[in-house]
Structure formats: C-alpha cells, structure tokens
Amino acid sequence: IIALAGVAVGFGLPLAKRAASENVDLKLDSARSLLLRALDHERSALQRSAALVAQTPELAGEVALADRQRLSEVLEASQPGPLDALQVTDAEGRTLAAAGGHAPLEAAALASLGRPAGDEGASGIISSQAGLMLAAISPVGPPEAPLGFVAAGRLVNRVLQSLKSPGTELAVYQNDRLVATTFLSSHGHPADLVSPPPTLSMAGEPVKKGSVVDGHPYATIYDRLPLDGDSVTAFAVFVPKSQVWPADLLVAGSVAVALAVPLILLILGFAIARAIAARLERVVEAIESIGEGDFQQRVDLDSADEVGRLAQMVNRMAARLQDAETSKAEFLANTSHELRTPLALIHSATELL
C-alpha cells in the first residue's frame, strides 16, 4: 500500500497538475468563446437595429429637411425592440432627434467610433450620461455621401448581465481602467476589487491567471474586444475555482484511490480466505468424526469448486465405510448364528455322556 501510494504521488502529481491546467484552460477558453459569440450577436443586433431605422423610407427626406419634430415621430414609430438610446444625427454628428431613456449620445462619443465603412456600420463602447454604452451607427442615405447617421445603443452593464452565463462573472476595461462588471458587493454596488488586465492582453494572445475577488478565488482570462473606435477595450471572464479541477484535489483523489484499491482487495481477500477456511474446517471436523467411527457423518456442502468436490469425496468415503461396517455386522451375526446350533448339540451330547 505504501509503495502504491508513493507511485501514485510520484506519477499522479504531474499528471494531476497537467489535467487540472488543461481543465482550467478548457473552461476559460469555452467561457471566452461563448462571451465573444454572445457579444458579437449583441453587436450585430444593434447594427441591424440602426440599419433598419436608417432604411426607413421617409427618414432620409426628414434628415435632409432637418425636421426634428417629424424625425422624433419617425423614431418613436420605428424603434426596433428595447434600446437604451436611439438617435438620428446629421452628417456632422449634430443630434436631430433622439428616443430611449438615455439619449442623446454626445457627438464626440459617436465620432470616436469613426465613420461607418459601407453598409456595415461601426460599433464600439462609448461614454454616455448614464454610463458606458455599446453603440452602433449606420448611415442614412448613400454610404459614400450619407445625409446623416442613426445610432443605437445599450448600456454595457445591462449587456453584461444579459451575456453572463451561470456561475461566471464578467468585466470590461477601457484603456486599462475597469468600466463595467457583473460583480456586486454586499451593498449591491459594483465591486472595485477586479484587477485591471495586464498590458500584454491588449496586443497579444489572451492572458490567463488566477484572481481573488471578495475573498473568492477565480480562474480568469483577459482578452481584447474586437470593436471599432479609438479606445482600447478589453474584457475578463471569471470562472470560480470550484467549477474547475484543482490539482490538490486530483492528487488527493489519486492517493486515496491508490490506498483504497489495495485495502479493498485486502479486505476482500481476507473475507474470501475466511469463507474457504470455514468450509475446510467443516470438512476436517467431518473427517475427524469419521476417523472416530461415526460413519454416518456427512459434510453438508453443495458447491462445484474444489472444496465442494472434497466434501463429496469425503461423503462417498463415509458412505462406503458405513456400508462396509454394515456388511461386517451382518457377517458376524450370520456366522454366530450358524455356529450356535452345532455347539448346542455338542454341549447336549457331552452332558449325556
């Protein structure tokens, strides 16, 4: 058992650490892929919303006339789904009409997204009076010479809450500064205990490391968000360590298995040996009784293994000895009967003489 435990520790520790590391990487890469896919879907939905409003037939004419009242009516009538901001600007970025609870967006913030390339539009995270917002803009009129732009946006905090998968936490950084997170403190306010991502994550591959937030350990992956605009935006996905395989638990498990398996085999072997010994003891007791002359003794074992065959042989031997003893008794009885009559005649004749 000690040798097996030593082998388990010697070989199991590196394997356990490698398995734990691969499991953490798999969890983090999966969470990152899911977030990027969901974020891309959210961004595409905003771009479609902006493009849908921009393609409203009467919108281009109203933008050209700069009829603010009519533009407000058009926005209210064509608002596609729940948006935190929806507005129309002229070609220079000045707001003509706005809808939504957090509009209008500032012209400088929209300008930071750059001019849309063709019909695809542009998207990114910009500042607003209510906080950071994921926004998309689409041109009104010909893309090469737009009459204005339609901007649609959703608050980043709301987007993160909708993108968050069970058990994980998210954070967004802009220019190395935490700007939004799904972490909440005990008072219901966003926690500021999330470390900003290292500078390496802004230009290179995703960075994976451990983090501690409010005393809870997390495995974390940092990566850059593929968004338009001048700001460098990154995100982090925090997966609780309880959802991954810790190396110490794997090692403890392997050692426990290394100790438990031989112990179980030892207990099973002892139990099997005791069962065989008990059956052999019954055979030995029967043989001793037969040796003392009790030929009616039998071994009550009904099995097809070696001990059962031995019991059957002892029973057959006892039966033959009993038959021989019965034959002997019958022979002596017959012999004594046959000899008794001549002896009686001789005894009578002797008395007469």
Coordinates of C-alpha atoms in Angstrom, one line a residue:
I1 CA 0.0 0.0 0.0
I2 CA 2.8 2.4 0.9
A3 CA 4.6 1.6 -2.4
L4 CA 1.5 2.1 -4.4
A5 CA 0.9 5.4 -2.6
G6 CA 4.4 6.5 -3.4
V7 CA 3.9 5.6 -7.1
A8 CA 0.6 7.5 -7.1
V9 CA 2.2 10.6 -5.7
G10 CA 5.2 10.4 -7.9
F11 CA 3.4 9.9 -11.1
G12 CA 0.0 11.2 -10.2
L13 CA 1.1 14.7 -9.1
P14 CA 2.4 15.8 -12.5
L15 CA -0.5 14.2 -14.3
A16 CA -3.0 15.8 -11.9
K17 CA -1.4 19.2 -12.3
R18 CA -1.5 18.8 -16.1
A19 CA -5.1 17.6 -16.1
A20 CA -6.1 20.5 -13.8
S21 CA -4.3 23.0 -16.0
E22 CA -5.9 21.6 -19.2
N23 CA -9.3 21.7 -17.5
V24 CA -8.9 25.3 -16.4
D25 CA -7.8 26.3 -20.0
L26 CA -10.8 24.4 -21.4
K27 CA -13.2 26.2 -19.1
L28 CA -11.7 29.6 -19.7
D29 CA -11.5 29.2 -23.5
S30 CA -15.1 27.9 -23.6
A31 CA -16.3 30.9 -21.5
R32 CA -14.3 33.3 -23.7
S33 CA -15.8 31.8 -26.9
L34 CA -19.3 31.9 -25.5
L35 CA -18.9 35.6 -24.5
L36 CA -17.4 36.6 -27.8
R37 CA -20.1 34.8 -29.7
A38 CA -22.8 36.4 -27.5
L39 CA -21.2 39.8 -27.7
D40 CA -20.9 39.6 -31.5
H41 CA -24.6 38.6 -31.6
E42 CA -25.5 41.7 -29.4
R43 CA -23.4 44.0 -31.6
S44 CA -24.9 42.6 -34.8
A45 CA -28.4 43.1 -33.3
L46 CA -27.6 46.8 -32.6
Q47 CA -26.2 47.2 -36.1
R48 CA -29.3 45.7 -37.6
S49 CA -31.5 47.9 -35.4
A50 CA -29.6 51.0 -36.5
A51 CA -29.6 49.9 -40.2
L52 CA -33.4 49.1 -40.0
V53 CA -34.2 52.6 -38.8
A54 CA -31.8 54.2 -41.2
Q55 CA -33.5 52.4 -44.1
T56 CA -37.0 53.8 -43.1
P57 CA -38.3 55.3 -46.4
E58 CA -39.2 58.8 -45.0
L59 CA -36.2 59.1 -42.8
A60 CA -33.7 60.3 -45.4
G61 CA -36.1 63.1 -46.5
E62 CA -36.7 64.3 -43.0
V63 CA -33.0 64.3 -42.3
A64 CA -32.4 66.4 -45.4
L65 CA -35.1 68.8 -44.2
A66 CA -33.8 68.6 -40.6
D67 CA -37.4 68.4 -39.4
R68 CA -36.8 67.5 -35.7
Q69 CA -40.4 67.0 -34.8
R70 CA -41.1 64.7 -37.7
L71 CA -37.8 62.8 -37.0
S72 CA -38.9 62.2 -33.4
E73 CA -42.2 60.8 -34.6
V74 CA -40.4 58.5 -37.1
L75 CA -38.0 57.2 -34.4
E76 CA -40.8 56.5 -31.9
A77 CA -42.8 54.7 -34.6
S78 CA -39.8 52.6 -35.9
Q79 CA -37.9 51.8 -32.7
P80 CA -36.9 48.1 -33.1
G81 CA -37.0 46.5 -29.7
P82 CA -35.7 47.6 -26.3
L83 CA -32.9 50.1 -26.7
D84 CA -31.3 52.4 -24.2
A85 CA -30.5 55.0 -26.8
L86 CA -31.7 55.7 -30.4
Q87 CA -31.0 58.9 -32.2
V88 CA -30.5 60.5 -35.6
T89 CA -27.7 62.9 -36.4
D90 CA -26.8 65.0 -39.4
A91 CA -23.7 64.4 -41.4
E92 CA -21.6 66.4 -39.0
G93 CA -22.8 64.4 -36.0
R94 CA -25.2 67.0 -34.5
T95 CA -28.3 65.3 -32.9
L96 CA -31.6 65.9 -34.8
A97 CA -33.8 63.6 -32.8
A98 CA -33.5 61.1 -30.0
A99 CA -35.5 58.3 -28.3
G100 CA -34.9 56.0 -25.5
G101 CA -34.3 56.7 -21.8
H102 CA -30.6 57.5 -22.1
A103 CA -30.4 59.5 -25.3
P104 CA -29.0 61.7 -26.8
L105 CA -25.4 60.4 -27.1
E106 CA -22.7 63.0 -27.4
A107 CA -21.4 63.9 -30.8
A108 CA -17.8 63.5 -29.6
A109 CA -18.5 60.0 -28.3
L110 CA -20.2 58.9 -31.6
A111 CA -17.3 60.4 -33.6
S112 CA -14.9 58.2 -31.6
L113 CA -16.4 55.2 -33.4
G114 CA -15.3 56.5 -36.8
R115 CA -17.3 56.8 -40.0
P116 CA -19.1 53.6 -41.0
A117 CA -17.4 51.6 -43.8
G118 CA -20.2 51.0 -46.4
D119 CA -23.4 49.5 -45.3
E120 CA -21.9 47.5 -42.4
G121 CA -21.8 50.4 -39.9
A122 CA -19.5 50.8 -37.0
S123 CA -19.8 49.7 -33.4
G124 CA -17.9 50.2 -30.1
I125 CA -18.2 51.2 -26.5
I126 CA -18.7 54.9 -25.9
S127 CA -19.5 57.1 -22.9
S128 CA -22.9 58.5 -22.1
Q129 CA -24.6 60.3 -19.3
A130 CA -25.9 57.0 -17.9
G131 CA -22.6 55.2 -18.2
L132 CA -20.7 53.3 -20.9
M133 CA -22.8 52.1 -23.8
L134 CA -22.4 49.6 -26.5
A135 CA -23.4 51.6 -29.6
A136 CA -23.7 51.0 -33.3
I137 CA -24.1 53.6 -36.1
S138 CA -25.5 53.2 -39.6
P139 CA -25.5 55.8 -42.4
V140 CA -28.7 57.4 -43.7
G141 CA -28.8 57.6 -47.4
P142 CA -25.9 56.7 -49.7
P143 CA -23.0 55.2 -47.7
E144 CA -20.4 57.2 -49.8
A145 CA -22.2 60.5 -49.0
P146 CA -24.5 60.0 -46.1
L147 CA -27.1 62.6 -45.2
G148 CA -26.8 61.6 -41.5
F149 CA -26.5 58.7 -39.2
V150 CA -28.6 56.5 -36.9
A151 CA -27.1 55.5 -33.6
A152 CA -28.5 52.6 -31.4
G153 CA -27.1 51.7 -28.1
R154 CA -27.5 49.6 -24.9
L155 CA -25.8 50.2 -21.6
V156 CA -22.8 48.0 -21.1
N157 CA -23.9 46.9 -17.6
R158 CA -27.2 45.6 -19.0
V159 CA -25.4 43.9 -21.9
L160 CA -23.0 42.1 -19.5
Q161 CA -25.9 41.0 -17.3
S162 CA -27.7 39.5 -20.3
L163 CA -24.4 37.9 -21.6
K164 CA -23.4 36.4 -18.3
S165 CA -23.6 32.6 -18.0
P166 CA -24.5 30.9 -14.7
G167 CA -21.6 30.8 -12.3
T168 CA -19.3 33.2 -14.2
E169 CA -18.6 36.9 -13.8
L170 CA -17.7 39.5 -16.4
A171 CA -15.7 42.7 -16.5
V172 CA -15.0 45.3 -19.2
Y173 CA -11.9 47.6 -19.3
Q174 CA -11.3 50.6 -21.4
N175 CA -7.7 51.9 -21.6
D176 CA -6.6 49.7 -18.7
R177 CA -9.5 51.0 -16.5
L178 CA -12.4 49.0 -15.1
V179 CA -15.6 50.5 -16.6
A180 CA -18.2 47.8 -16.1
T181 CA -18.6 44.5 -14.2
T182 CA -21.2 42.0 -13.1
F183 CA -19.6 41.7 -9.7
L184 CA -21.7 43.1 -6.9
S185 CA -20.6 43.9 -3.4
S186 CA -22.7 43.1 -0.3
H187 CA -24.3 46.6 -0.6
G188 CA -25.5 46.0 -4.2
H189 CA -22.9 48.3 -5.8
P190 CA -20.3 47.1 -8.4
A191 CA -17.2 45.9 -6.6
D192 CA -13.9 47.6 -7.4
L193 CA -11.8 44.6 -6.4
V194 CA -11.3 43.3 -10.0
S195 CA -7.7 43.9 -11.1
P196 CA -7.3 45.6 -14.5
P197 CA -5.9 43.4 -17.2
P198 CA -2.2 43.3 -17.8
T199 CA -0.9 45.4 -20.7
L200 CA 0.1 42.2 -22.6
S201 CA -3.6 41.3 -23.1
M202 CA -4.1 44.5 -25.2
A203 CA -1.8 43.4 -28.0
G204 CA -1.1 39.7 -27.7
E205 CA -2.8 36.5 -27.0
P206 CA -5.4 36.0 -24.3
V207 CA -3.9 36.1 -20.8
K208 CA -5.0 33.5 -18.2
K209 CA -4.3 33.9 -14.5
G210 CA -5.8 33.5 -11.1
S211 CA -7.7 36.3 -9.3
V212 CA -9.3 36.8 -5.9
V213 CA -12.4 38.9 -5.7
D214 CA -14.1 39.5 -2.3
G215 CA -12.1 36.6 -0.9
H216 CA -13.3 34.1 -3.6
P217 CA -10.7 32.6 -6.0
Y218 CA -11.3 32.7 -9.7
A219 CA -9.6 31.5 -12.8
T220 CA -9.6 34.5 -15.2
I221 CA -9.0 35.1 -18.9
Y222 CA -8.4 38.5 -20.3
D223 CA -8.7 39.4 -24.0
R224 CA -9.3 42.3 -26.2
L225 CA -12.7 43.1 -27.6
P226 CA -12.9 43.3 -31.4
L227 CA -14.7 46.7 -31.5
D228 CA -14.3 49.8 -33.6
G229 CA -13.2 53.1 -32.2
D230 CA -10.1 54.8 -30.8
S231 CA -10.3 53.3 -27.3
V232 CA -8.7 50.0 -26.4
T233 CA -11.4 47.8 -24.9
A234 CA -10.7 44.5 -23.1
F235 CA -12.8 42.1 -21.2
A236 CA -12.3 39.5 -18.5
V237 CA -14.2 36.3 -17.8
F238 CA -14.0 35.0 -14.2
V239 CA -14.8 31.3 -13.6
P240 CA -15.0 30.2 -9.9
K241 CA -12.2 27.8 -9.0
S242 CA -15.0 25.5 -7.6
Q243 CA -16.0 24.8 -11.2
V244 CA -12.6 23.6 -12.3
W245 CA -10.5 20.7 -11.2
P246 CA -8.0 21.8 -8.5
A247 CA -4.7 19.9 -8.7
D248 CA -4.5 19.3 -5.0
L249 CA -7.9 17.5 -5.1
L250 CA -6.8 15.4 -8.0
V251 CA -3.6 14.4 -6.2
A252 CA -5.6 13.6 -3.1
G253 CA -8.0 11.6 -5.1
S254 CA -5.3 9.6 -6.8
V255 CA -3.6 8.9 -3.5
A256 CA -6.9 7.9 -2.0
V257 CA -7.6 5.5 -4.9
A258 CA -4.0 4.1 -4.5
L259 CA -4.7 3.4 -0.9
A260 CA -8.3 2.3 -1.2
V261 CA -7.8 -0.2 -4.0
P262 CA -5.3 -2.5 -2.3
L263 CA -7.1 -2.0 1.0
I264 CA -10.4 -3.2 -0.6
L265 CA -8.5 -6.1 -2.2
L266 CA -7.0 -7.0 1.1
I267 CA -10.4 -7.0 2.8
L268 CA -12.0 -9.0 0.0
G269 CA -9.1 -11.5 0.1
F270 CA -9.4 -11.9 3.8
A271 CA -13.2 -12.4 3.6
I272 CA -12.7 -15.0 0.8
A273 CA -10.0 -16.8 2.7
R274 CA -12.2 -16.9 5.8
A275 CA -15.1 -18.3 3.8
I276 CA -12.8 -21.0 2.3
A277 CA -11.3 -21.8 5.7
A278 CA -14.7 -22.1 7.3
R279 CA -15.8 -24.6 4.7
L280 CA -12.5 -26.6 5.1
E281 CA -13.0 -26.6 8.8
R282 CA -16.3 -28.3 8.4
V283 CA -14.6 -30.9 6.1
V284 CA -11.9 -31.5 8.7
E285 CA -14.4 -31.9 11.5
A286 CA -16.3 -34.5 9.4
I287 CA -13.1 -36.4 8.7
E288 CA -12.2 -36.5 12.4
S289 CA -15.7 -37.8 13.3
I290 CA -15.4 -40.5 10.6
G291 CA -12.0 -41.4 11.9
E292 CA -13.5 -41.9 15.4
G293 CA -16.0 -44.4 13.9
D294 CA -19.0 -42.2 13.2
F295 CA -19.6 -43.3 9.6
Q296 CA -23.0 -41.6 9.5
Q297 CA -21.2 -38.2 9.5
R298 CA -21.7 -36.2 6.3
V299 CA -20.4 -32.8 5.1
D300 CA -23.3 -30.6 4.0
L301 CA -21.6 -28.6 1.2
D302 CA -23.3 -28.1 -2.2
S303 CA -20.8 -26.3 -4.4
A304 CA -18.9 -27.1 -7.6
D305 CA -15.5 -25.8 -6.5
E306 CA -12.5 -27.7 -5.1
V307 CA -13.8 -27.6 -1.5
G308 CA -17.2 -28.9 -2.7
R309 CA -15.6 -31.7 -4.6
L310 CA -13.5 -32.6 -1.5
A311 CA -16.7 -32.7 0.6
Q312 CA -18.4 -35.0 -2.0
M313 CA -15.3 -37.4 -1.8
V314 CA -15.5 -37.4 2.0
N315 CA -19.2 -38.2 1.9
R316 CA -18.6 -41.0 -0.6
M317 CA -15.8 -42.4 1.6
A318 CA -18.1 -42.2 4.7
A319 CA -20.9 -44.0 2.8
R320 CA -18.6 -46.8 1.7
L321 CA -17.2 -47.2 5.2
Q322 CA -20.7 -47.3 6.6
D323 CA -21.6 -50.0 4.0
A324 CA -18.5 -52.0 4.9
E325 CA -19.4 -51.7 8.6
T326 CA -23.0 -52.8 8.0
S327 CA -21.7 -55.8 5.9
K328 CA -19.3 -56.7 8.7
A329 CA -22.0 -56.7 11.3
E330 CA -24.3 -58.8 9.1
F331 CA -21.5 -61.3 8.5
L332 CA -20.7 -61.6 12.2
A333 CA -24.4 -62.1 13.0
N334 CA -24.9 -64.8 10.4
T335 CA -21.6 -66.6 11.4
S336 CA -22.5 -66.6 15.1
H337 CA -26.0 -68.0 14.3
E338 CA -24.6 -70.7 12.1
L339 CA -22.0 -71.7 14.8
R340 CA -24.5 -71.6 17.7
T341 CA -26.5 -74.8 16.6
P342 CA -23.6 -77.3 16.3
L343 CA -22.2 -76.0 19.6
A344 CA -25.5 -76.6 21.3
L345 CA -25.7 -80.2 20.0
I346 CA -22.1 -80.9 21.2
H347 CA -22.9 -79.4 24.6
S348 CA -26.0 -81.6 24.9
A349 CA -24.1 -84.8 23.9
T350 CA -21.4 -84.0 26.4
E351 CA -23.9 -83.7 29.2
L352 CA -25.5 -87.1 28.2
L353 CA -22.1 -88.8 28.4

